[in-house]
Coordinates of C-alpha atoms in Angstrom, one line a residue:
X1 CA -22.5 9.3 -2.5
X2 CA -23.2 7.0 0.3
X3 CA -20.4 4.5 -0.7
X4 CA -17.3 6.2 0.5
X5 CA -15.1 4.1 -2.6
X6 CA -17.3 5.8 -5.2
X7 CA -15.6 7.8 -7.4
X8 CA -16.1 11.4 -7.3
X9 CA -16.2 11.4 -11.4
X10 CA -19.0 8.9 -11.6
X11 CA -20.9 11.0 -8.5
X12 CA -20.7 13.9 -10.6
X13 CA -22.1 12.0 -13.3
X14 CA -25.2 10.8 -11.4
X15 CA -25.4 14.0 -9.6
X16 CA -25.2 16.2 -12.5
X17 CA -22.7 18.9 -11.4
X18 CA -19.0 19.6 -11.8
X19 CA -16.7 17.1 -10.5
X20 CA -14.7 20.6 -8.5
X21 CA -18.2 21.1 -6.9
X22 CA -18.2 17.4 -5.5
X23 CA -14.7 17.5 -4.9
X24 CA -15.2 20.8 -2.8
X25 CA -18.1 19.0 -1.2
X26 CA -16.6 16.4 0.3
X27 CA -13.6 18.1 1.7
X28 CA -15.5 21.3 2.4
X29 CA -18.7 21.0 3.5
X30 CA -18.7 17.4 4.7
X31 CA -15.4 17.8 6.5
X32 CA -13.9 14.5 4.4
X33 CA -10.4 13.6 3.4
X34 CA -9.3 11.3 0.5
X35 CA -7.5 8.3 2.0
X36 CA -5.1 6.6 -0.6
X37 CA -5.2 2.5 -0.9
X38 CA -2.6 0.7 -0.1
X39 CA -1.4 -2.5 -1.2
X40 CA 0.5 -4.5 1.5
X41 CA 1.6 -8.4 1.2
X42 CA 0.3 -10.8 3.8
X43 CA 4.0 -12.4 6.1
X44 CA 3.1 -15.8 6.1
X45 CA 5.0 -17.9 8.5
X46 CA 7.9 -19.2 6.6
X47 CA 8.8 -15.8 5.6
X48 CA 10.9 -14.7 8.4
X49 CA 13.6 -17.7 7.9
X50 CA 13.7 -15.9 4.5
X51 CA 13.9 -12.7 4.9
X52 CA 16.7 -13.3 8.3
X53 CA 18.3 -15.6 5.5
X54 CA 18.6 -12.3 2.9
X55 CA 19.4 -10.2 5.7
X56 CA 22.8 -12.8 6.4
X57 CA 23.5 -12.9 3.0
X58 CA 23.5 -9.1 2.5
X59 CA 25.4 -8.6 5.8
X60 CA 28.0 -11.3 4.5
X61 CA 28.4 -10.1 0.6
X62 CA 29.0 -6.2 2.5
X63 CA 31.2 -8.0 5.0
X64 CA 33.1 -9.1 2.0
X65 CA 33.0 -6.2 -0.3
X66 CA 32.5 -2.4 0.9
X67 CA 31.5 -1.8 -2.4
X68 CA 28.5 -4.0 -2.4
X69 CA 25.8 -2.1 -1.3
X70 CA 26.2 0.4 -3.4
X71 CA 25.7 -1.7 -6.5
X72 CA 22.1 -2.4 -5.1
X73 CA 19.2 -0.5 -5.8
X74 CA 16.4 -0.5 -2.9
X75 CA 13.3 0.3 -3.8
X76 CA 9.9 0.6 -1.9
X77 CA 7.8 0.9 -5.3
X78 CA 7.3 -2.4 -7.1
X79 CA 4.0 -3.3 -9.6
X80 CA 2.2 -6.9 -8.8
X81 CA -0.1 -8.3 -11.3
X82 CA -0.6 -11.8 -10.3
X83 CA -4.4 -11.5 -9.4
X84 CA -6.2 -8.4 -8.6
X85 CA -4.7 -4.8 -10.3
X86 CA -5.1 -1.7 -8.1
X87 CA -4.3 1.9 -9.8
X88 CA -3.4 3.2 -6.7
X89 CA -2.7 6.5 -8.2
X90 CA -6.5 7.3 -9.1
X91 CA -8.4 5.3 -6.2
X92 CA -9.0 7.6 -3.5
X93 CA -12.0 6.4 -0.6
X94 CA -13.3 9.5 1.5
X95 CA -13.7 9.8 4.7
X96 CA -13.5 11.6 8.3
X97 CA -10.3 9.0 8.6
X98 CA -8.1 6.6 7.6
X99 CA -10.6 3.8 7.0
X100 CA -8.0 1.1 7.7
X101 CA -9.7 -1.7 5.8
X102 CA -8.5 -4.7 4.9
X103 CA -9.8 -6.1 1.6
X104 CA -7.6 -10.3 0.9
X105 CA -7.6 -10.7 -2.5
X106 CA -8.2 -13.9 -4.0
X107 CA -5.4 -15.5 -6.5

């Protein structure tokens, strides 16, 4: 399993042995940790006038009405299908740490 983004069910597979065993491998033996992805959205340049814009609004509609905030819902889980789907809740990549790569998807 040289490719640390391989999956450890299709290592087990080629290897021929449990998945537990490669599982305990990895973590055990090699001293590796599975790193979760995630999926983070590029600031482009005209997004700060936007998001101090939201920022005023909010400040202004609670300004307004005490009430107002607690009507919203804020939420740092959100699904984006507009070119590239990760399922984050499988993909694990091992290593010794946080691998801290950067991979642009195309749209």
């Amino acid at each position: 399993m040289r490719n640390p983004s391989t999956s450890t069910r299709s290592a087990s597979l080629r290897l021929g042995i449990p998945r537990t065993t490669v599982t305990r491998i990895l973590s055990k033996r090699l001293k590796l940790h599975p790193c979760k992805v995630q999926v983070l959205h590029e600031l482009k340049p005209n997004d700060k006038p936007k998001r101090f814009y939201f920022t005023m609004r909010i400040l202004y509609k609670s300004d307004e009405d005490n009430c107002y905030l607690k009507n919203v819902i804020f939420s740092d889980e959100s699904t984006f299908h507009t070119s590239d789907y990760v399922n984050r809740r499988n993909c694990r990549i091992w290593g010794l740490e946080s691998p801290r790569a950067i991979r642009k998807s195309t749209q």
